[in-house]
Amino acid sequence: MSTAEPAPDGVATQRLAARLAEAARLAWASSRYLILIRIILTAVSGLVPVVAAWLTKVMLDRLASTHTMQARYFLGPAMALAVVGVVGIVVAQISGYVQRRMGRAVEVVARERLYQAVVGLPGLSRFENPHFHDRLQMAGAASGTGPTQLIEQVLAFGQGALVVGGFVGTLLLLSPWTVVVVLIAAIPTLRAELLLNRRRAQMMTDVGRSQRREMFYADLLTNVVAAKEIRLYGLGDLFRSRMVSELREVNSQHERMDRREILVQGGLGLMGALVAGGGLVWAVNATRTGALSIGDVSVFIASVAGVQSGLGRLIQSIAGAYEASLMFDHYCYIVKQSPDLPPATDPKQLPAAPLREGIELRDVWFRYGDDLPWILRGVNLKIPAGRATALVGLNGAGKSTIVKLLCRFYDPSRGAIYWDGIDIAQVPVAELRRRIRAVFQDFMQYDLTVSENIGVGDVVELENQERIAEVARSSGCHEFVARLPNNYDTMLSRLFFGFADKQDVSTGVVLSGGQWQRLAIARALMRQRSDLLILDEPSAGLDAEAEYKLHRLLRDYREGHTSILIAHRLSTIRDADNIVVIADGKVSEQGRHGELMNRCGMYARLFSIQASGYVENSEFPSEGEPSLPV
Ligand SMILES: Nc1ncnc2c1ncn2[C@@H]1O[C@H](COP(=O)(O)OP(=O)(O)OP(=O)(O)O)[C@@H](O)[C@H]1O
């Protein structure tokens, strides 16, 4: 699931240390008492096997001694052993509970910080960057378990170290050379596990792309928006087979890795068994000669097994920490993002509403990335206050891009935009956006109630039902809302219902495209204290009557308001105060409808083409124009 490349050892260690520190800070901030309890419980869990081995030794030695057979003499260690066993079980249970509780607490804080960072990005450049988006998705997944997994691996390492330390100490007392043999035998294990770990990381990088494509096809097959086309064009089998083939690719890589792991682990296990077996032969022999007691043999066996399993746990925890840190890396990357719009060099406030002179684009150049083509090439445009400006142009001319720059979702690559003479790059972005209301081409359809769908246009007024009904009336929503089962409280979704609600048709409603569009217009009208109204194709989904009503409404609204209207249906903008044609990244012509028609330029041509569609027997398409294949 990771796109992060495996780094060279030194860099990887540094990165791991940094991620560990980050996860520890996060855990400390979200549940410091739980983490302290968890550390104590981990220490106890690490000591339990060592203490148990020693108690077993003492008990066996006392049992074996022939001269003292008082029950108190060997029952003491036996009972202590039982207590240690109970402690081990209880600690494991409490540890599991604390671990899950800590995981939930850390998840809340991690998710909150992640989405705070995401919402805090003022611009759109990162969101529209596929690389960033990819990492954002993985950060979302990592914010759930990532930090806890990292911390758990550190705790597992600590526990492994305690077990190894305790048993190595024990072996040193019994037979120092065994320690040397066990530790030497652990070196190939360590190397092999680290190598496997690196291969696993590489494999995860390799399968990441296939995994994401598999998820993409899986989502597509269940996506309600895609369902129509998938069925009409019979795309289901195509996408399903692509999904399965990506999944097979992922599985085959995992399979190769599993086989490699079995071989390596099997070899290492054999070597461990040989060392343990050799040690056992020595210990039994030493008992025969009287060098070791029966208890010594038992503690010796437990120590060899303990050191081997403890070392295994140490190595696995390093591998696990490395793997968890790869995912957590995405989280840290997103959380530490710097703002995607540069801070103001000479901060200013916008003059109080209303807009007095207007908005001006001066020699604005823009492209979406350094390696992408220029979309705007020196746009000079005045949007006068209190007037209606219409933007016209072919698909891809850059009309919506101009709107994005006006809302400061991006900054111009060159040139600047002035709001009553003030460069908007110097104004707090939230203040600028408070002064704008907009209906975007790709407006949102929120799975919320009708009332909330309108109210979110001005969150302060979210509960103001009177105002919501008022804007619903002005935007032509009220009639259809009044017919909905719960009027303004009707849920516009079928996603969030429990089983009981499913039988009740009044719980959720699916609206038509045009009805959603009217709600989006109502949402924009909710904002009262704004200067500029932007409507990007506001009537594309409306029926003829609704479109007529909307444009009458907008005409009334435009009186004394500043508005920008983008529309391909030119009849809807013909009475705008200024019609601006965008072509080749520039303003190619502008003026009132009559002036532009007289000029016989692009606007006149586009208008005539559309008008010809309403005239009977008009010849269209003309020669040389694309025609539909039969
Ligand atoms: N986020 C983006 N990243 C890269 N290129 C983009 C992005 N958004 C738009 N473009 C490109 O910018 C150009 C202008 O797009 P824009 O949406 O501004 O055109 P438009 O005039 O509004 O078109 P339409 O009439 O089809 O809505 C297009 O070529 C488009 O591919």
XYZ file of C-alpha atoms and ligand atoms in Angstrom:
661
model
C 0.000 0.000 0.000
C 2.982 2.259 0.029
C 4.482 4.468 -2.610
C 7.472 5.460 -0.496
C 10.656 4.027 -1.999
C 12.743 1.886 0.348
C 15.596 4.164 1.400
C 19.264 3.268 1.977
C 19.951 1.880 5.477
C 21.195 5.094 7.146
C 18.408 7.237 5.757
C 15.823 4.551 6.527
C 17.007 4.380 10.149
C 16.840 8.157 10.507
C 13.398 8.238 8.947
C 12.257 5.428 11.204
C 13.544 7.278 14.268
C 11.760 10.467 13.195
C 8.499 8.599 12.595
C 8.811 6.841 15.957
C 9.275 10.175 17.689
C 6.226 11.535 15.853
C 4.086 8.521 16.801
C 5.237 8.772 20.418
C 4.302 12.474 20.515
C 0.903 11.655 19.080
C 0.315 8.847 21.601
C 1.488 11.026 24.463
C -0.837 13.833 23.412
C -3.845 11.533 23.134
C -3.461 9.092 26.022
C -0.434 9.660 28.243
C -1.784 7.584 31.188
C -2.627 4.660 28.965
C 0.834 4.698 27.436
C 2.432 4.720 30.882
C 0.269 1.775 31.976
C 1.113 -0.006 28.738
C 4.877 0.458 29.338
C 4.571 -0.968 32.853
C 2.492 -3.935 31.649
C 4.970 -4.599 28.833
C 7.853 -4.638 31.323
C 5.952 -7.101 33.523
C 5.154 -9.312 30.495
C 8.840 -9.305 29.551
C 9.913 -10.392 33.042
C 7.249 -13.081 33.561
C 8.962 -15.851 31.498
C 12.365 -15.194 33.113
C 10.930 -15.219 36.649
C 8.886 -18.341 35.804
C 12.010 -20.136 34.533
C 13.901 -19.326 37.729
C 11.028 -20.393 39.976
C 10.748 -23.654 38.035
C 14.462 -24.238 38.575
C 14.195 -23.577 42.317
C 11.152 -25.822 42.620
C 12.744 -28.688 40.674
C 15.995 -28.414 42.623
C 14.094 -28.561 45.917
C 12.014 -31.482 44.716
C 15.177 -33.290 43.664
C 16.971 -32.695 46.946
C 16.526 -35.866 48.974
C 17.240 -34.588 52.471
C 14.409 -31.979 52.855
C 10.899 -33.040 51.966
C 8.910 -30.468 53.975
C 5.954 -29.294 51.904
C 6.671 -25.632 52.765
C 10.122 -25.988 51.209
C 8.940 -26.752 47.656
C 5.336 -25.525 47.835
C 6.596 -21.942 48.215
C 8.194 -21.777 44.749
C 5.278 -23.812 43.294
C 2.756 -21.288 44.568
C 4.929 -18.400 43.464
C 5.074 -20.041 40.043
C 1.283 -20.289 39.967
C 0.996 -16.618 40.945
C 3.440 -15.659 38.179
C 1.337 -17.698 35.717
C -1.825 -15.886 36.813
C -0.029 -12.519 36.634
C 1.092 -13.400 33.095
C -2.473 -14.174 31.995
C -4.054 -11.167 33.723
C -1.366 -8.803 32.416
C -1.872 -10.129 28.870
C -5.636 -9.494 29.100
C -5.288 -6.005 30.601
C -2.528 -5.224 28.108
C -4.824 -6.148 25.219
C -7.592 -3.930 26.608
C -5.236 -0.972 27.212
C -3.743 -1.453 23.748
C -7.167 -1.280 22.073
C -8.216 1.683 24.191
C -4.989 3.504 23.443
C -5.426 2.695 19.729
C -8.883 4.273 19.720
C -7.689 7.376 21.602
C -4.708 7.825 19.275
C -6.920 7.309 16.219
C -9.241 10.141 17.244
C -6.357 12.605 17.673
C -4.514 11.376 14.549
C -7.614 11.663 12.381
C -8.496 15.034 13.807
C -5.000 16.341 13.037
C -4.995 14.830 9.566
C -8.293 16.387 8.530
C -7.411 19.647 10.237
C -4.310 19.738 8.028
C -6.376 18.890 4.951
C -9.068 21.479 5.657
C -6.329 23.978 6.476
C -4.923 23.841 2.942
C -6.293 27.050 1.463
C -5.760 26.226 -2.216
C -6.645 23.431 -4.605
C -3.258 22.722 -6.190
C -2.445 19.847 -3.825
C -5.931 18.339 -4.080
C -5.794 18.309 -7.835
C -2.324 16.739 -7.767
C -2.692 12.945 -8.248
C 0.486 12.199 -6.250
C -0.770 14.192 -3.266
C -4.202 12.645 -3.564
C -2.717 9.182 -3.551
C -0.744 9.920 -0.397
C -3.790 11.519 1.193
C -5.764 8.317 0.741
C -2.978 6.277 2.279
C -2.589 8.801 5.101
C -6.306 8.334 5.821
C -5.759 4.590 6.110
C -2.599 5.072 8.202
C -4.223 7.511 10.621
C -6.382 4.663 11.932
C -3.810 2.176 13.101
C -0.447 3.566 11.895
C 0.782 5.395 15.014
C -0.436 2.656 17.374
C 1.193 -0.030 15.250
C 4.500 1.809 15.430
C 4.248 2.191 19.189
C 3.236 -1.442 19.580
C 6.346 -2.477 17.666
C 8.518 -0.361 19.978
C 6.866 -1.959 22.997
C 7.319 -5.408 21.444
C 10.987 -4.524 20.967
C 11.254 -3.477 24.625
C 9.534 -6.663 25.757
C 11.800 -8.775 23.519
C 14.857 -6.967 24.907
C 13.765 -7.715 28.498
C 13.203 -11.389 27.714
C 16.548 -11.689 25.911
C 18.371 -9.708 28.624
C 16.876 -11.835 31.419
C 17.681 -15.160 29.758
C 21.129 -14.098 28.573
C 21.904 -13.192 32.207
C 20.627 -16.602 33.279
C 22.719 -18.411 30.679
C 25.797 -16.399 31.678
C 25.446 -17.787 35.186
C 25.032 -21.350 33.940
C 27.266 -21.546 30.898
C 28.819 -18.420 29.363
C 29.897 -20.264 26.196
C 26.220 -21.160 25.456
C 25.493 -17.449 25.334
C 28.220 -17.038 22.751
C 26.839 -19.933 20.643
C 23.234 -18.695 20.844
C 24.213 -15.131 19.989
C 26.460 -16.221 17.095
C 23.612 -18.392 15.792
C 21.365 -15.312 15.945
C 23.583 -13.282 13.585
C 22.452 -15.037 10.364
C 18.867 -14.822 11.654
C 19.259 -11.098 12.114
C 20.770 -10.600 8.679
C 18.249 -12.840 6.947
C 15.300 -11.147 8.642
C 16.566 -7.690 7.763
C 17.049 -8.786 4.153
C 13.558 -10.258 4.095
C 12.278 -7.060 5.592
C 13.824 -4.962 2.833
C 12.426 -7.302 0.186
C 9.012 -7.075 1.807
C 9.177 -3.276 1.736
C 10.192 -3.384 -1.934
C 7.364 -5.798 -2.665
C 4.870 -3.498 -0.957
C 6.112 -0.619 -3.082
C 5.763 -2.739 -6.219
C 2.256 -3.937 -5.476
C 1.034 -0.526 -4.305
C 0.052 0.616 -7.777
C -1.750 -2.640 -8.604
C -3.529 -2.528 -5.268
C -4.780 0.977 -5.895
C -5.932 0.089 -9.410
C -7.724 -2.941 -8.022
C -9.463 -0.696 -5.480
C -10.323 1.783 -8.227
C -12.068 -0.894 -10.329
C -13.798 -2.317 -7.244
C -15.109 1.161 -6.329
C -16.179 1.780 -9.898
C -18.239 -1.401 -9.976
C -20.175 -0.344 -6.889
C -20.347 3.368 -7.670
C -23.903 4.593 -8.088
C -22.861 7.362 -10.512
C -21.011 4.904 -12.742
C -23.782 2.279 -12.564
C -25.765 3.625 -15.539
C -22.901 3.689 -18.034
C -21.468 0.401 -16.800
C -24.796 -1.272 -17.487
C -25.576 0.519 -20.742
C -22.166 -0.081 -22.287
C -21.815 -3.524 -20.700
C -18.582 -2.528 -18.957
C -19.108 -4.722 -15.902
C -17.156 -7.726 -17.200
C -14.327 -5.541 -18.516
C -13.803 -3.732 -15.216
C -14.333 -6.893 -13.170
C -11.717 -8.804 -15.168
C -9.281 -5.890 -14.864
C -9.909 -5.797 -11.117
C -9.308 -9.528 -10.804
C -6.143 -9.390 -12.898
C -4.737 -6.592 -10.704
C -5.662 -8.642 -7.636
C -3.946 -11.712 -9.123
C -0.812 -9.639 -9.745
C -0.828 -8.485 -6.108
C -1.403 -12.031 -4.893
C 1.366 -13.508 -7.035
C 3.855 -11.028 -5.574
C 2.698 -11.931 -2.057
C 2.961 -15.604 -2.969
C 6.593 -15.184 -4.123
C 7.384 -13.343 -0.916
C 5.698 -16.027 1.198
C 7.717 -18.778 -0.499
C 10.948 -16.896 0.089
C 9.992 -16.357 3.721
C 9.165 -20.028 4.252
C 12.566 -21.074 2.882
C 14.499 -18.563 4.943
C 12.465 -19.013 8.126
C 12.595 -22.791 7.737
C 16.401 -22.715 7.432
C 16.711 -20.423 10.411
C 14.331 -22.550 12.454
C 16.457 -25.623 11.682
C 19.585 -23.809 12.787
C 17.868 -22.696 16.000
C 16.731 -26.259 16.674
C 20.299 -27.538 16.171
C 21.691 -24.995 18.631
C 18.954 -25.793 21.147
C 19.441 -29.548 20.641
C 23.219 -29.275 21.046
C 22.741 -27.251 24.213
C 20.315 -29.811 25.575
C 22.787 -32.667 25.013
C 25.446 -30.660 26.807
C 23.112 -29.809 29.692
C 21.972 -33.418 30.183
C 25.581 -34.551 30.107
C 26.535 -31.868 32.624
C 23.734 -33.075 34.938
C 25.061 -36.610 34.713
C 28.503 -35.435 35.772
C 26.995 -33.266 38.549
C 28.015 -29.913 37.021
C 24.319 -28.891 36.655
C 21.282 -29.624 38.789
C 17.876 -30.745 37.394
C 16.634 -27.208 37.981
C 19.634 -25.846 36.084
C 18.662 -28.000 33.086
C 15.108 -26.687 33.125
C 16.232 -23.062 33.341
C 18.871 -23.752 30.691
C 16.241 -25.130 28.258
C 13.902 -22.219 28.991
C 16.762 -19.727 28.523
C 17.916 -21.075 25.154
C 14.311 -21.086 23.901
C 13.699 -17.687 25.495
C 16.767 -16.062 23.926
C 15.904 -17.507 20.527
C 12.243 -16.458 20.617
C 13.126 -13.090 22.204
C 15.655 -12.367 19.450
C 13.040 -13.373 16.883
C 10.591 -10.940 18.469
C 13.224 -8.188 18.483
C 13.913 -8.681 14.799
C 10.235 -8.932 13.896
C 9.484 -5.764 15.811
C 12.184 -3.902 13.854
C 10.685 -5.207 10.604
C 7.164 -4.405 11.800
C 8.193 -0.900 12.865
C 9.791 -0.300 9.480
C 6.674 -1.496 7.679
C 4.346 0.564 9.896
C 6.573 3.600 9.442
C 6.189 3.382 5.648
C 2.441 3.869 6.004
C 2.781 6.382 8.811
C 5.139 8.333 6.554
C 2.148 9.297 4.375
C 0.329 10.603 7.428
C 3.332 12.715 8.496
C 3.748 13.994 4.927
C 0.165 15.297 4.858
C 0.108 16.651 8.401
C 3.332 18.591 7.867
C 2.282 20.173 4.560
C 3.033 23.849 4.308
C 0.155 26.030 3.026
C -0.244 25.698 -0.736
C -0.708 29.432 -1.174
C 2.220 31.706 -0.281
C 1.659 33.963 2.742
C 0.994 37.651 2.122
C 4.154 39.765 1.836
C 2.259 42.991 2.576
C -0.953 41.886 4.368
C -4.045 44.016 3.753
C -7.779 43.903 4.517
C -10.460 44.250 1.874
C -12.369 47.522 2.070
C -15.791 47.135 3.702
C -18.599 45.799 1.470
C -20.016 46.644 -0.978
C -17.548 46.468 -3.823
C -16.972 49.995 -5.080
C -14.854 49.997 -8.237
C -14.690 46.357 -9.148
C -12.275 43.510 -9.723
C -9.444 43.629 -12.200
C -7.220 40.939 -13.686
C -3.956 42.514 -14.812
C -1.797 40.546 -17.228
C -2.779 37.231 -15.609
C -0.857 34.171 -16.764
C -1.668 30.757 -15.403
C -0.841 27.097 -15.824
C -1.666 24.192 -13.531
C 1.929 23.006 -13.234
C 5.400 23.966 -14.414
C 5.349 21.172 -16.976
C 1.769 21.825 -18.132
C 0.648 24.163 -20.921
C -0.340 27.759 -20.282
C -4.109 28.121 -19.880
C -4.192 31.905 -19.485
C -1.669 34.020 -21.377
C -1.933 37.586 -20.196
C -5.615 38.118 -19.395
C -6.547 41.754 -18.820
C -10.116 42.055 -17.634
C -12.205 44.511 -15.618
C -15.245 43.228 -13.744
C -17.036 46.447 -12.819
C -18.900 46.701 -9.505
C -22.678 46.453 -9.747
C -22.592 45.032 -13.281
C -23.154 41.613 -14.813
C -20.170 40.180 -16.659
C -20.522 37.061 -18.802
C -17.619 34.807 -19.764
C -17.932 32.973 -23.056
C -15.565 30.636 -24.873
C -15.052 27.187 -26.268
C -14.606 24.161 -24.020
C -11.248 24.328 -22.264
C -10.796 28.049 -23.005
C -10.118 28.762 -19.326
C -13.390 30.284 -18.060
C -13.644 28.090 -14.944
C -9.928 28.623 -14.390
C -10.550 32.383 -14.140
C -13.245 31.668 -11.539
C -10.813 29.499 -9.551
C -8.287 32.338 -9.568
C -10.937 34.835 -8.424
C -11.759 32.567 -5.450
C -7.995 32.246 -4.907
C -7.968 28.478 -5.124
C -4.757 29.150 -7.053
C -2.543 32.190 -7.458
C -1.743 33.451 -10.944
C 1.646 32.258 -12.215
C 2.251 35.856 -13.322
C 0.242 39.060 -12.980
C -2.283 39.795 -10.229
C -5.959 40.212 -9.419
C -7.136 43.385 -7.702
C -10.284 43.763 -5.602
C -11.100 47.455 -5.359
C -7.418 48.084 -6.060
C -6.075 45.589 -3.489
C -4.094 42.568 -4.627
C -6.114 39.564 -3.424
C -2.857 37.688 -2.728
C -2.343 40.104 0.199
C -5.773 39.547 1.729
C -6.632 36.742 4.217
C -8.120 34.071 2.004
C -11.116 33.410 4.295
C -12.021 37.104 4.196
C -11.918 37.112 0.397
C -14.103 33.991 0.175
C -16.671 35.406 2.588
C -17.306 38.065 -0.045
C -18.034 35.567 -2.819
C -20.988 33.305 -3.453
C -20.701 30.783 -6.221
C -22.408 27.935 -8.006
C -19.655 25.849 -9.524
C -20.021 23.734 -12.614
C -19.388 20.639 -10.466
C -21.474 21.758 -7.487
C -21.904 19.471 -4.492
C -24.820 17.189 -3.717
C -24.590 16.748 0.047
C -26.097 13.652 1.649
C -27.832 15.922 4.155
C -31.359 17.266 4.608
C -32.810 19.819 2.157
C -32.531 22.463 4.826
C -28.853 21.693 5.453
C -28.115 21.510 1.726
C -29.238 25.130 1.479
C -28.104 26.297 4.924
C -24.443 25.331 4.530
C -24.162 28.288 2.130
C -23.916 30.372 5.289
C -23.099 28.153 8.276
C -23.998 30.888 10.749
C -27.560 30.722 9.411
C -27.706 26.930 9.237
C -30.625 26.811 11.708
C -32.451 29.841 10.303
C -35.425 28.068 8.708
C -37.094 31.313 7.658
C -34.097 32.463 5.682
C -33.668 29.004 4.165
C -37.302 28.952 3.005
C -36.909 32.480 1.646
C -33.916 31.632 -0.575
C -35.596 28.368 -1.558
C -38.543 30.411 -2.846
C -36.297 32.818 -4.752
C -34.378 30.029 -6.426
C -37.462 28.039 -7.390
C -36.883 25.169 -4.937
C -39.827 25.694 -2.635
C -42.431 24.056 -4.897
C -40.669 20.707 -5.155
C -39.431 20.813 -1.539
C -43.048 21.280 -0.369
C -43.926 18.023 -2.123
C -41.130 16.041 -0.397
C -42.191 13.673 2.431
C -40.564 15.708 5.208
C -40.324 19.033 3.365
C -37.159 20.832 4.401
C -36.219 18.016 6.781
C -36.205 15.408 4.047
C -32.931 13.558 3.869
C -31.465 13.738 0.381
C -29.677 10.430 0.525
C -30.240 6.763 0.709
C -26.811 6.144 2.182
C -27.109 6.726 5.891
C -30.119 4.743 6.984
C -30.467 1.971 9.472
C -32.359 -1.186 8.651
C -35.562 0.059 10.319
C -35.616 3.191 8.140
C -35.372 1.232 4.924
C -39.065 0.374 4.994
C -40.042 4.018 5.408
C -40.054 5.804 2.051
C -40.155 9.186 3.719
C -36.656 8.817 5.143
C -34.640 9.550 2.035
C -35.181 10.931 -1.427
C -33.171 10.994 -4.632
C -33.522 14.307 -6.502
C -33.220 14.975 -10.223
C -30.164 16.755 -11.631
C -32.089 20.003 -12.161
C -33.523 19.910 -8.629
C -30.017 19.498 -7.205
C -28.911 22.421 -9.329
C -31.648 24.661 -7.928
C -30.562 23.698 -4.410
C -26.991 24.695 -5.308
C -28.280 28.090 -6.459
C -30.268 28.484 -3.222
C -27.110 27.617 -1.285
C -25.200 30.398 -3.031
C -28.014 32.864 -2.333
C -27.843 32.037 1.408
C -24.761 34.205 1.729
C -25.981 37.669 2.500
C -22.867 39.689 3.081
C -21.116 38.961 -0.180
C -20.142 41.204 -3.073
C -19.621 38.898 -5.991
C -21.924 36.221 -7.383
C -20.319 33.621 -9.628
C -22.508 31.294 -11.647
C -20.643 28.706 -13.690
C -23.240 27.091 -15.980
C -26.054 27.548 -13.425
C -28.849 26.473 -15.760
C -27.243 23.510 -17.525
C -29.580 20.982 -15.869
C -32.736 23.092 -15.712
C -35.883 22.646 -17.757
C -36.866 25.504 -20.081
C -39.344 26.993 -17.631
C -36.962 26.751 -14.664
C -34.197 28.256 -16.763
C -36.423 31.137 -17.782
C -37.416 31.744 -14.144
C -33.813 31.531 -12.985
C -32.632 34.059 -15.504
C -35.470 36.410 -14.638
C -34.454 36.058 -11.003
C -30.816 36.655 -11.823
C -31.682 39.657 -13.942
C -33.529 41.161 -10.978
C -30.706 40.174 -8.666
C -28.062 41.693 -10.925
C -29.479 45.154 -10.370
C -26.730 46.767 -8.321
C -24.845 43.497 -7.733
C -21.605 42.321 -9.232
C -21.932 39.005 -10.981
C -20.015 36.726 -13.282
C -21.958 34.300 -15.379
C -20.493 31.514 -17.474
C -22.890 29.918 -19.928
C -22.663 28.052 -23.172
C -26.301 28.791 -23.963
C -25.673 32.315 -25.170
C -29.319 33.379 -25.091
C -29.048 33.336 -21.296
C -26.278 35.931 -21.174
C -27.256 38.201 -24.039
C -28.439 40.965 -21.728
C -25.251 40.983 -19.597
C -23.588 44.401 -19.203
C -20.322 43.046 -20.555
C -19.797 39.826 -22.506
C -16.163 38.686 -22.491
C -14.941 36.104 -24.989
C -11.940 34.041 -23.870
C -9.866 32.443 -26.621
C -6.200 31.398 -26.830
C -5.752 32.224 -23.145
C -6.724 35.871 -23.590
C -9.700 38.186 -23.820
C -10.343 38.119 -27.550
C -13.384 40.411 -27.633
C -15.788 42.076 -25.222
C -18.797 44.339 -25.219
C -22.598 44.201 -25.154
C -24.476 41.636 -27.199
C -25.293 44.106 -29.993
C -21.707 45.361 -30.259
C -20.308 41.834 -30.449
C -22.860 40.761 -33.049
C -21.900 43.750 -35.179
C -18.241 42.864 -34.883
C -18.933 39.470 -36.532
C -16.239 37.764 -34.446
C -16.249 34.562 -32.428
C -19.248 35.533 -30.265
C -21.359 36.342 -33.305
C -20.370 33.023 -34.892
C -21.193 30.993 -31.758
C -24.459 32.853 -31.254
C -25.494 32.309 -34.872
C -24.693 28.595 -34.691
C -26.890 28.241 -31.615
C -29.654 30.399 -33.045
C -29.672 28.280 -36.209
C -30.604 25.301 -34.048
C -33.922 26.992 -33.229
C -34.763 27.839 -36.853
C -36.605 25.280 -38.960
C -34.783 23.909 -42.041
C -31.516 25.522 -41.019
C -28.576 23.532 -42.347
C -26.491 22.069 -39.583
C -23.854 20.719 -39.379
C -22.228 22.694 -42.126
C -19.690 21.220 -44.490
C -16.382 20.286 -42.891
C -17.937 20.144 -39.421
C -17.950 16.815 -37.567
C -21.092 14.762 -38.106
C -22.456 11.777 -36.217
C -21.453 8.364 -37.582
C -24.498 6.335 -38.630
N -6.694 20.806 -12.155
C -6.254 20.871 -13.410
N -5.040 20.397 -13.712
C -4.563 20.470 -14.955
N -5.245 21.012 -15.985
C -6.469 21.504 -15.752
C -7.040 21.455 -14.445
N -8.267 22.027 -14.503
C -8.454 22.404 -15.781
N -7.376 22.099 -16.526
C -7.185 22.387 -17.950
O -7.320 23.780 -18.120
C -7.979 24.051 -19.332
C -9.102 25.045 -19.073
O -10.058 24.427 -18.264
P -11.348 25.210 -17.756
O -12.132 24.278 -16.918
O -10.935 26.493 -17.156
O -12.080 25.489 -19.142
P -13.523 26.065 -19.418
O -13.364 27.210 -20.340
O -14.243 26.341 -18.145
O -14.154 24.816 -20.175
P -15.662 24.291 -20.231
O -16.418 25.246 -21.105
O -15.514 22.976 -20.884
O -16.183 24.227 -18.845
C -8.451 22.725 -19.891
O -7.567 22.376 -20.948
C -8.293 21.756 -18.776
O -7.862 20.498 -19.221
